[in-house]
Short mmCIF file of C-alpha atoms and ligand atoms in Angstrom, two decimals:
data_model
loop_
_atom_site.label_atom_id
_atom_site.label_comp_id
_atom_site.label_asym_id
_atom_site.label_seq_id
_atom_site.Cartn_x
_atom_site.Cartn_y
_atom_site.Cartn_z
CA MET A 139 135.87 51.68 57.89
CA ALA A 140 133.80 52.44 60.99
CA GLN A 141 132.15 55.82 60.52
CA SER A 142 132.04 56.71 64.19
CA TYR A 143 131.77 60.49 63.76
CA GLU A 144 128.88 62.71 62.69
CA SER A 145 128.32 66.44 62.31
CA THR A 146 126.93 68.17 65.41
CA ARG A 147 124.33 69.68 63.05
CA ASN A 148 123.33 66.61 61.00
CA PHE A 149 123.60 62.96 62.04
CA GLU A 150 123.55 61.83 58.42
CA LEU A 151 126.90 63.51 57.73
CA LYS A 152 129.09 60.67 58.94
CA ALA A 153 132.83 60.10 58.67
CA ALA A 154 135.61 57.90 59.99
CA ALA A 155 138.14 59.32 62.46
CA SER A 156 140.93 59.52 59.88
CA GLU A 157 138.68 61.45 57.48
CA VAL A 158 137.67 63.77 60.31
CA VAL A 159 141.33 64.57 61.07
CA LEU A 160 141.82 65.56 57.42
CA LYS A 161 138.56 67.47 56.99
CA GLY A 162 138.64 69.41 60.28
CA ILE A 163 135.11 70.76 59.92
CA ALA A 164 131.99 69.01 58.52
CA ASP A 165 130.58 70.10 55.15
CA ASP A 166 127.60 71.78 56.81
CA GLY A 167 129.86 73.85 59.08
CA GLY A 168 129.23 71.57 62.09
CA LEU A 169 131.91 69.94 64.22
CA PHE A 170 132.57 66.21 64.25
CA VAL A 171 131.41 64.30 67.33
CA MET A 172 131.18 60.64 68.34
CA ARG A 173 127.58 59.61 69.08
CA ASP A 174 128.46 56.63 71.27
CA LEU A 175 131.32 58.29 73.17
CA GLY A 176 129.68 57.68 76.56
CA GLU A 177 129.78 53.92 75.97
CA ARG A 178 133.54 53.83 75.58
CA LYS A 179 135.61 53.71 78.77
CA VAL A 180 139.21 53.88 79.93
CA THR A 181 139.92 51.44 82.78
CA ILE A 182 141.04 53.63 85.67
CA ASN A 183 142.57 50.66 87.52
CA SER A 184 145.03 50.21 84.69
CA LEU A 185 146.52 53.72 84.93
CA PRO A 186 149.07 53.45 87.78
CA GLY A 187 152.56 52.70 86.53
CA LYS A 188 151.83 53.83 82.98
CA THR A 189 153.85 56.55 81.22
CA TYR A 190 152.33 59.62 79.59
CA MET A 191 152.83 58.06 76.18
CA GLU A 192 151.16 54.80 77.17
CA ILE A 193 148.14 56.68 78.50
CA ALA A 194 148.00 58.80 75.34
CA GLU A 195 147.96 55.59 73.28
CA ILE A 196 144.98 54.23 75.24
CA VAL A 197 142.97 57.45 74.83
CA LEU A 198 143.83 57.91 71.15
CA SER A 199 142.91 54.30 70.32
CA ILE A 200 139.41 54.84 71.69
CA LEU A 201 138.70 58.06 69.83
CA LEU A 202 140.67 57.46 66.64
CA ASP A 203 139.12 54.06 66.16
CA ASP A 204 140.13 53.41 62.55
CA PHE A 205 143.84 53.87 63.31
CA SER A 206 145.74 50.65 64.03
CA LYS A 207 147.39 50.31 67.46
CA ASP A 208 150.79 50.37 65.77
CA LYS A 209 150.00 53.56 63.86
CA ILE A 210 148.93 55.30 67.06
CA LYS A 211 152.03 54.13 68.89
CA GLU A 212 154.16 55.50 66.07
CA CYS A 213 152.39 58.89 66.08
CA VAL A 214 152.74 59.21 69.86
CA ARG A 215 156.40 58.27 69.75
CA LYS A 216 157.18 60.80 67.00
CA ALA A 217 155.25 63.55 68.77
CA TYR A 218 156.65 63.30 72.27
CA THR A 219 160.06 61.62 72.18
CA ASP A 220 162.69 64.29 72.93
CA LYS A 221 160.32 67.14 72.03
CA PHE A 222 159.38 68.15 75.57
CA SER A 223 161.83 69.47 78.13
CA ALA A 224 160.09 67.50 80.91
CA LYS A 225 160.54 63.76 80.81
CA GLU A 226 157.01 63.27 82.10
CA ILE A 227 155.61 65.56 79.34
CA THR A 228 153.04 67.10 81.73
CA PRO A 229 154.45 66.98 85.31
CA VAL A 230 152.15 67.61 88.26
CA ALA A 231 153.31 69.95 91.07
CA LYS A 232 151.83 70.46 94.51
CA VAL A 233 151.19 74.13 95.23
CA GLY A 234 149.69 74.83 98.64
CA GLU A 235 146.78 72.47 98.97
CA ASN A 236 146.17 72.36 95.20
CA TYR A 237 147.88 70.55 92.37
CA VAL A 238 149.10 72.14 89.15
CA THR A 239 149.55 70.20 85.92
CA GLU A 240 152.24 71.91 83.86
CA LEU A 241 151.24 71.77 80.20
CA PHE A 242 153.97 74.14 79.02
CA HIS A 243 157.10 72.04 78.62
CA GLY A 244 156.77 71.69 74.86
CA PRO A 245 158.82 73.39 72.14
CA THR A 246 157.01 76.77 72.37
CA SER A 247 156.26 76.83 76.13
CA ALA A 248 152.45 76.85 75.73
CA PHE A 249 149.91 74.08 76.18
CA LYS A 250 149.02 74.06 72.48
CA ASP A 251 152.25 72.11 71.93
CA VAL A 252 150.68 68.99 73.46
CA ALA A 253 148.22 68.74 70.57
CA LEU A 254 150.18 70.42 67.79
CA SER A 255 153.15 68.08 68.29
CA ILE A 256 151.04 65.10 67.33
CA LEU A 257 148.55 66.58 64.84
CA PRO A 258 151.01 66.49 61.88
CA HIS A 259 151.62 62.79 62.46
CA LEU A 260 147.90 62.05 62.79
CA MET A 261 147.38 63.94 59.53
CA THR A 262 150.05 62.16 57.54
CA ALA A 263 148.83 58.80 58.92
CA SER A 264 145.25 59.70 57.91
CA TYR A 265 146.54 60.61 54.49
CA ASP A 266 148.08 57.18 54.00
CA MET A 267 145.00 55.41 55.39
CA ASN A 268 142.75 57.24 52.93
CA LYS A 269 145.15 56.41 50.09
CA MET A 270 145.85 60.03 49.34
CA THR A 271 149.10 61.24 47.87
CA GLY A 272 150.58 64.69 47.47
CA GLU A 273 151.54 67.45 49.83
CA ILE A 274 149.50 68.76 52.77
CA ILE A 275 149.78 72.52 53.19
CA ILE A 276 148.70 73.77 56.60
CA LEU A 277 147.41 77.33 56.56
CA THR A 278 147.03 79.31 59.77
CA ALA A 279 146.34 82.88 60.77
CA THR A 280 147.58 83.48 64.28
CA SER A 281 147.32 86.09 66.98
CA GLY A 282 150.37 84.58 68.68
CA ASP A 283 150.55 81.15 70.28
CA THR A 284 148.95 78.83 67.74
CA GLY A 285 151.11 79.88 64.80
CA LYS A 286 154.39 79.16 66.54
CA ALA A 287 153.15 75.87 67.96
CA ALA A 288 151.95 74.81 64.48
CA LEU A 289 155.31 75.77 62.95
CA GLU A 290 157.18 73.69 65.52
CA GLY A 291 154.77 70.78 65.21
CA PHE A 292 154.92 70.56 61.42
CA LYS A 293 158.60 71.50 61.11
CA ASP A 294 160.34 68.99 58.82
CA VAL A 295 157.43 66.54 58.86
CA LYS A 296 157.62 64.74 55.55
CA GLY A 297 154.78 65.43 53.10
CA THR A 298 153.73 68.68 54.80
CA LYS A 299 154.35 72.40 54.61
CA VAL A 300 153.12 74.96 57.08
CA VAL A 301 152.25 78.56 56.22
CA VAL A 302 151.58 81.03 59.03
CA PHE A 303 150.22 84.56 58.68
CA TYR A 304 150.25 87.03 61.54
CA PRO A 305 149.12 90.65 61.79
CA GLU A 306 152.12 92.99 61.48
CA GLY A 307 152.60 94.63 64.88
CA GLY A 308 149.71 92.59 66.28
CA VAL A 309 151.68 90.00 68.25
CA SER A 310 154.08 90.40 71.15
CA LYS A 311 157.78 90.97 70.54
CA VAL A 312 158.64 87.51 71.85
CA GLN A 313 155.97 85.88 69.70
CA GLU A 314 157.20 87.73 66.62
CA VAL A 315 160.81 86.68 67.18
CA GLN A 316 159.67 83.12 67.90
CA MET A 317 158.09 83.02 64.44
CA SER A 318 160.68 84.99 62.45
CA THR A 319 163.49 82.70 63.67
CA GLN A 320 161.55 79.51 62.90
CA GLU A 321 163.70 76.72 61.53
CA GLY A 322 162.68 73.90 59.21
CA GLU A 323 162.75 73.75 55.43
CA ASN A 324 158.98 73.42 55.13
CA THR A 325 158.01 76.43 57.24
CA PHE A 326 156.74 79.72 55.78
CA VAL A 327 155.87 82.83 57.76
CA CYS A 328 154.50 86.13 56.56
CA ALA A 329 153.43 89.29 58.41
CA ILE A 330 150.25 90.82 56.98
CA LYS A 331 149.55 94.53 56.89
CA CYS A 332 146.21 94.23 58.70
CA ASN A 333 144.70 93.19 62.03
CA PHE A 334 144.10 89.61 63.19
CA ASP A 335 140.48 89.44 62.05
CA ASP A 336 141.40 90.44 58.50
CA ALA A 337 144.25 87.92 58.42
CA GLN A 338 141.84 85.23 59.59
CA THR A 339 139.27 86.23 56.98
CA GLY A 340 142.05 86.14 54.37
CA VAL A 341 142.84 82.54 55.30
CA LYS A 342 139.13 81.59 55.29
CA ASN A 343 138.78 83.09 51.82
CA ILE A 344 141.65 80.95 50.57
CA PHE A 345 140.04 77.82 52.03
CA THR A 346 136.69 78.55 50.39
CA ASN A 347 138.09 79.66 47.02
CA GLU A 348 137.10 76.63 44.90
CA LYS A 349 139.06 77.64 41.84
CA PHE A 350 142.21 78.10 43.88
CA ASN A 351 141.78 74.77 45.66
CA LYS A 352 141.18 72.98 42.33
CA GLU A 353 144.33 74.45 40.85
CA MET A 354 146.29 73.34 43.90
CA ALA A 355 144.74 69.86 43.79
CA ALA A 356 145.71 69.54 40.14
CA ARG A 357 149.28 69.95 41.33
CA ASN A 358 148.75 67.43 44.14
CA LYS A 359 148.73 70.05 46.89
CA PHE A 360 145.98 70.04 49.50
CA LEU A 361 145.17 72.80 51.94
CA SER A 362 144.34 71.93 55.52
CA SER A 363 143.98 73.69 58.85
CA ALA A 364 145.47 73.20 62.31
CA ASN A 365 142.46 74.89 63.93
CA SER A 366 141.50 73.91 67.47
CA ILE A 367 138.17 72.44 66.36
CA ASN A 368 140.07 69.63 64.61
CA ILE A 369 139.48 66.36 66.46
CA GLY A 370 143.21 65.73 66.00
CA ARG A 371 143.86 68.60 68.40
CA LEU A 372 141.11 67.83 70.88
CA VAL A 373 141.78 64.13 71.42
CA PRO A 374 145.47 64.36 72.43
CA GLN A 375 144.47 66.81 75.18
CA ILE A 376 142.32 64.21 76.93
CA ALA A 377 145.45 62.24 77.81
CA TYR A 378 146.79 64.71 80.38
CA TYR A 379 143.60 64.56 82.42
CA PHE A 380 144.13 60.82 82.84
CA TYR A 381 147.84 61.29 83.38
CA THR A 382 147.19 63.85 86.12
CA TYR A 383 144.80 61.45 87.83
CA LYS A 384 147.36 58.67 87.76
CA LYS A 385 149.93 61.04 89.30
CA LEU A 386 147.45 61.92 92.06
CA ILE A 387 147.01 58.21 92.80
CA GLU A 388 150.78 57.71 92.92
CA LYS A 389 151.18 60.73 95.19
CA GLU A 390 148.44 59.24 97.40
CA ALA A 391 146.39 62.42 97.06
CA VAL A 392 143.43 60.29 95.92
CA LYS A 393 142.42 56.63 95.93
CA ILE A 394 141.22 55.00 92.73
CA GLY A 395 137.66 56.16 92.15
CA ASP A 396 137.88 59.37 94.23
CA LYS A 397 136.68 62.45 92.42
CA VAL A 398 138.82 65.48 91.52
CA ASN A 399 138.15 69.02 90.24
CA PHE A 400 139.99 70.62 87.34
CA ALA A 401 140.25 74.41 86.94
CA VAL A 402 140.95 75.40 83.34
CA PRO A 403 141.88 78.81 81.87
CA THR A 404 139.46 78.88 78.96
CA GLY A 405 139.29 80.58 75.58
CA ASN A 406 138.08 78.50 72.66
CA PHE A 407 136.79 75.79 75.05
CA GLY A 408 139.13 73.11 73.66
CA ASN A 409 141.13 72.38 76.77
CA ILE A 410 138.16 72.13 79.13
CA LEU A 411 136.10 70.15 76.61
CA ALA A 412 138.88 67.55 76.64
CA GLY A 413 138.17 67.30 80.39
CA TYR A 414 134.47 66.71 79.69
CA TYR A 415 135.46 63.96 77.25
CA ALA A 416 137.72 62.44 79.92
CA LYS A 417 134.74 62.41 82.28
CA MET A 418 132.59 60.67 79.67
CA LEU A 419 135.38 58.13 79.23
CA GLY A 420 135.12 57.31 82.93
CA LEU A 421 137.55 59.66 84.71
CA PRO A 422 136.07 60.52 88.13
CA ILE A 423 135.76 64.28 87.74
CA ASN A 424 133.58 66.26 90.12
CA LYS A 425 133.57 69.77 88.64
CA LEU A 426 135.20 71.28 85.60
CA ILE A 427 135.88 74.85 86.68
CA CYS A 428 135.75 77.12 83.67
CA ALA A 429 137.88 80.23 84.25
CA SER A 430 137.44 83.36 82.13
CA ASN A 431 139.11 86.77 82.18
CA GLU A 432 137.33 90.08 81.40
CA ASN A 433 135.90 88.39 78.31
CA ASN A 434 133.44 86.48 80.45
CA VAL A 435 130.98 85.15 77.86
CA LEU A 436 131.30 81.62 79.24
CA TYR A 437 130.88 82.75 82.83
CA ASP A 438 127.56 84.35 81.85
CA PHE A 439 126.58 81.31 79.80
CA ILE A 440 127.16 78.82 82.59
CA ASN A 441 125.35 80.97 85.12
CA THR A 442 122.39 82.12 83.00
CA GLY A 443 122.03 79.66 80.09
CA VAL A 444 122.31 82.56 77.63
CA TYR A 445 125.26 82.76 75.26
CA ASN A 446 125.64 86.33 74.07
CA LYS A 447 128.62 87.42 72.00
CA ASN A 448 127.27 90.94 71.46
CA ARG A 449 129.82 92.73 73.56
CA GLU A 450 133.16 94.43 73.25
CA LEU A 451 136.32 92.34 73.12
CA HIS A 452 138.69 93.35 75.93
CA ARG A 453 142.45 93.17 75.47
CA THR A 454 143.77 91.58 78.65
CA ILE A 455 147.02 90.34 80.19
CA SER A 456 145.88 86.79 79.34
CA PRO A 457 145.52 87.34 75.56
CA SER A 458 145.11 83.68 74.62
CA MET A 459 141.73 83.78 76.36
CA ASP A 460 140.50 86.94 74.62
CA ILE A 461 137.74 85.26 72.65
CA LEU A 462 134.03 85.95 72.24
CA VAL A 463 133.01 82.85 70.29
CA SER A 464 134.25 79.63 71.88
CA SER A 465 133.99 77.29 68.90
CA ASN A 466 134.35 74.01 70.73
CA LEU A 467 131.30 74.76 72.89
CA GLU A 468 129.20 73.44 70.01
CA ARG A 469 130.33 69.92 70.90
CA LEU A 470 129.16 70.35 74.49
CA LEU A 471 125.76 71.60 73.27
CA TYR A 472 125.43 68.40 71.25
CA TYR A 473 125.91 66.19 74.31
CA LEU A 474 123.86 68.43 76.66
CA SER A 475 120.93 68.40 74.25
CA GLY A 476 120.89 64.61 74.25
CA LYS A 477 122.60 64.54 70.81
CA ASP A 478 119.84 66.59 69.19
CA ASN A 479 121.48 67.76 65.94
CA GLU A 480 118.52 69.92 64.93
CA ARG A 481 118.65 71.85 68.16
CA VAL A 482 122.39 72.45 67.92
CA LYS A 483 121.91 73.68 64.36
CA ASP A 484 119.22 76.05 65.55
CA TYR A 485 121.45 77.49 68.31
CA MET A 486 124.31 78.00 65.87
CA GLU A 487 122.03 79.74 63.38
CA LYS A 488 120.84 82.05 66.14
CA LEU A 489 124.45 82.77 67.10
CA ASN A 490 125.27 83.60 63.49
CA THR A 491 122.32 85.86 62.88
CA GLY A 492 121.56 87.58 66.22
CA GLY A 493 124.78 86.82 68.11
CA GLN A 494 123.02 84.91 70.89
CA TYR A 495 121.00 81.86 71.91
CA GLU A 496 119.49 80.48 75.11
CA ILE A 497 119.57 76.81 76.08
CA THR A 498 116.66 75.05 77.80
CA ASP A 499 116.44 74.91 81.62
CA GLU A 500 117.05 71.19 81.48
CA MET A 501 120.28 71.70 79.52
CA ALA A 502 121.39 74.52 81.80
CA GLU A 503 120.87 72.27 84.80
CA LYS A 504 122.96 69.50 83.24
CA LEU A 505 125.59 72.08 82.31
CA ARG A 506 125.90 73.24 85.93
CA GLU A 507 126.17 69.66 87.20
CA ASP A 508 129.45 69.29 85.33
CA PHE A 509 130.72 72.87 85.10
CA TYR A 510 131.28 75.84 87.37
CA GLY A 511 131.92 79.20 85.70
CA GLY A 512 134.01 81.97 87.20
CA CYS A 513 135.82 85.05 85.97
CA VAL A 514 138.84 86.95 87.25
CA TYR A 515 139.95 90.44 86.21
CA LYS A 516 143.39 91.96 85.80
CA GLU A 517 144.06 93.12 89.34
CA ASP A 518 143.01 89.84 90.94
CA ALA A 519 145.08 87.89 88.44
CA GLN A 520 148.15 90.03 89.22
CA GLN A 521 147.63 89.63 92.95
CA THR A 522 147.27 85.89 92.53
CA ILE A 523 150.62 85.68 90.73
CA LYS A 524 152.19 87.58 93.62
CA LYS A 525 150.44 85.61 96.33
CA VAL A 526 151.21 82.18 94.85
CA TYR A 527 154.84 83.18 94.40
CA GLU A 528 155.24 84.70 97.86
CA GLU A 529 153.43 81.93 99.71
CA TYR A 530 154.61 78.87 97.83
CA GLY A 531 157.63 80.03 95.80
CA TYR A 532 155.80 78.91 92.67
CA LEU A 533 155.73 81.12 89.58
CA ILE A 534 152.62 81.08 87.37
CA ASP A 535 151.73 82.92 84.18
CA THR A 536 148.76 85.24 83.67
CA HIS A 537 146.44 82.56 82.19
CA THR A 538 147.16 80.09 84.95
CA ALA A 539 146.55 82.86 87.50
CA VAL A 540 143.00 83.33 86.20
CA ALA A 541 142.30 79.62 86.76
CA TYR A 542 144.03 79.55 90.14
CA LYS A 543 141.96 82.44 91.47
CA THR A 544 138.76 81.03 90.01
CA LEU A 545 139.45 77.81 91.89
CA GLU A 546 140.00 79.72 95.14
CA ASP A 547 136.72 81.59 94.62
CA TYR A 548 134.95 78.31 93.86
CA LYS A 549 136.19 76.74 97.07
CA ILE A 550 135.06 79.70 99.16
CA ASN A 551 131.65 79.82 97.48
CA THR A 552 130.90 76.10 97.58
CA LYS A 553 132.93 74.79 100.56
CA ASP A 554 133.81 71.88 98.26
CA GLU A 555 136.89 70.06 99.60
CA THR A 556 137.46 67.78 96.64
CA VAL A 557 141.14 67.50 95.60
CA SER A 558 141.65 70.14 92.91
CA VAL A 559 143.99 70.58 89.97
CA VAL A 560 144.80 73.76 88.05
CA LEU A 561 145.86 73.28 84.44
CA SER A 562 148.81 75.58 83.78
CA THR A 563 148.81 76.57 80.12
CA ALA A 564 151.92 78.71 79.63
CA SER A 565 155.40 79.28 80.99
CA PRO A 566 155.54 82.51 83.03
CA PHE A 567 158.43 83.60 80.79
CA LYS A 568 156.17 83.64 77.76
CA PHE A 569 154.32 86.55 79.37
CA ALA A 570 157.35 87.90 81.19
CA ARG A 571 156.31 91.54 81.34
CA SER A 572 152.90 90.95 82.94
CA VAL A 573 154.32 88.42 85.36
CA TYR A 574 157.27 90.63 86.30
CA GLU A 575 155.06 93.66 86.83
CA SER A 576 152.65 91.64 88.97
CA LEU A 577 155.54 90.86 91.30
CA TYR A 578 157.68 93.98 91.22
CA GLY A 579 155.68 96.82 89.67
CA ARG A 580 156.00 98.67 86.38
CA THR A 581 159.24 98.70 84.41
CA ASN A 582 160.57 99.96 81.07
CA VAL A 583 163.16 97.23 80.61
CA ASP A 584 162.82 95.43 77.26
CA GLU A 585 161.16 92.02 77.01
CA PHE A 586 164.32 89.90 76.75
CA ALA A 587 166.19 91.64 79.54
CA LEU A 588 163.04 91.30 81.60
CA MET A 589 163.05 87.52 81.17
CA GLU A 590 166.60 87.44 82.55
CA GLU A 591 165.70 89.69 85.44
CA LEU A 592 162.60 87.69 86.29
CA SER A 593 164.68 84.55 86.25
CA GLN A 594 167.43 86.01 88.45
CA LYS A 595 164.98 87.36 90.99
CA THR A 596 162.81 84.25 91.22
CA LYS A 597 165.53 81.62 90.63
CA VAL A 598 163.26 79.94 88.09
CA SER A 599 165.07 79.13 84.87
CA ILE A 600 163.99 80.37 81.47
CA PRO A 601 162.96 77.59 79.06
CA ASP A 602 165.69 77.08 76.45
CA ASN A 603 163.41 77.88 73.52
CA LEU A 604 162.80 81.37 74.92
CA LYS A 605 166.24 81.94 76.38
CA TYR A 606 168.11 81.59 73.12
CA ILE A 607 165.75 83.07 70.53
CA LYS A 608 167.23 86.53 70.69
CA ASN A 609 170.53 85.14 69.33
CA LYS A 610 168.88 83.10 66.61
CA LYS A 611 169.09 83.94 62.94
CA ILE A 612 166.05 85.70 61.46
CA ARG A 613 164.84 83.39 58.71
CA HIS A 614 161.48 84.93 57.83
CA SER A 615 161.02 88.63 57.16
CA GLU A 616 158.34 88.77 54.49
CA VAL A 617 155.50 91.23 54.76
CA CYS A 618 152.51 91.37 52.43
CA THR A 619 148.99 92.73 52.09
CA VAL A 620 145.79 90.72 52.48
CA ASN A 621 145.49 90.62 48.69
CA GLU A 622 148.90 89.01 48.35
CA MET A 623 148.20 86.11 50.73
CA GLU A 624 147.17 83.74 47.95
CA SER A 625 150.33 84.30 45.98
CA PHE A 626 152.39 83.73 49.14
CA VAL A 627 150.71 80.32 49.48
CA VAL A 628 151.42 79.54 45.82
CA LYS A 629 155.05 80.50 46.26
CA ALA A 630 155.34 78.28 49.34
CA SER A 631 153.69 75.42 47.50
CA ASN A 632 156.23 75.69 44.67
CA GLU A 633 159.21 75.53 46.96
CA LEU A 634 161.12 72.28 46.66
CA ILE A 635 162.04 70.66 49.93
CA ASN A 636 165.27 68.71 50.21
CA GLU A 637 165.19 65.33 51.87
CA VAL A 638 163.76 66.09 55.29
CA LYS A 639 165.31 64.42 58.25
CA ASN A 640 162.20 63.49 60.23
CA ASP A 641 160.55 60.51 58.53
C1 PLP B 879 144.98 78.70 73.84
C2 PLP B 879 145.29 79.03 75.24
C3 PLP B 879 144.30 78.99 76.25
C4 PLP B 879 142.84 78.70 75.95
O1 PLP B 879 142.61 77.34 75.64
P1 PLP B 879 141.28 76.89 74.89
O2 PLP B 879 141.48 75.47 74.56
O3 PLP B 879 141.21 77.75 73.65
O4 PLP B 879 140.14 77.13 75.80
C5 PLP B 879 144.67 79.28 77.56
N1 PLP B 879 145.94 79.61 77.87
C6 PLP B 879 146.92 79.65 76.93
C7 PLP B 879 148.30 80.04 77.35
C8 PLP B 879 146.63 79.35 75.59
O5 PLP B 879 147.63 79.41 74.68
#
């Protein structure tokens, strides 16, 4: 098996793609990267006429190079057939003079669906390829979006169970109902009496508890994670950059070879890193515009070369970007440093001990060739929602608004006229209150009524998965303490699953 991947922190820690999908993180705590990625290319000429799924197959075959073509085709088919409400999976809209790629037509109305719909299938395929048997148990602590997307992705996938913990009272009403009404015989949800950080630490402790993992293994149960550093989540996201480009060619917005900009609302740096990978694979990208909210660690990093997480975390109206440590950035450091594992390791040690590191001038220069960093605060984001709606009749959510405004700022600052695309990461109805209040001012109406009102006023329809949840049966109502998390996992692992329908 070709061992194409290595740890960002040690080139001797090598693994094949299928092993990397199962392991998630390298044994030394590094992330898995492909050393020769820049030598692998997607033929841009071949894109026009292809469907989303065909483009996804091309991209996945390059990066998951020990999977057979047939296996990849099968995974793509299972992930995307009839799971997205848009036939195109990620349609591209024209809004003013910009383009918007809508990544939110999946089962939970957030962009994480694109990757979490296919991850379970990549995992079970990797399992077979590595001749492993038994049950995969996915463990996740969530502050909202990831948990629901993981539940939907793994729902009724044979050979897997998915266990999601969320902080009691620490997610939005809609997010809570989304999780408590989750269907599927292999899904387990529990609210924890603690905050998100403690829930996450609880999950980490389970992963690193050797005795516990041995006992599970003895019963043929294996714990795994659906974390965004898993290559199985990163790689599927590269596909929509290529798909967007092909749509721009078909719309005659660009000619083959013309460059485009992408503006990306960024948190853990997974989405935008997929854009950097697309560029390495040959997609003509001019700038990747990294948009942050009040938590502007990345904005500072791109503009100064210093990454400093020693600051307060702000709670914002774009909560999925409220992050101080963007894990996937480690992969970018690896490529910027000229694949210098020792240097990456040094930066990560500095981050762990003192909370900051500074890259060399040479790296910072390379960084700014590919990336532009901007940040947008609450009021500007709200005004952008209003302006985009009033001028173009197009409704965007709070995360997308941050990227849209960052793009506008970029254009004013640089006078760059390159065709530009905003990646839209959530349905406006997922953050109905903030969107509604941006348009019409404060209100006390409850979240579900607000969705209806927003829909009536704007004539934009509510995605089915959000529209009908309030009538759905509550199927998960367990609450436990941090100390009881392990026993909840044991209980879930003991549950017998009837014949599941999705083979
Ligand atoms: C997760 C998320 C983001 C941030 O994406 P990263 O890959 O973590 O940078 C942005 N918007 C929404 C709606 C999200 O759910």
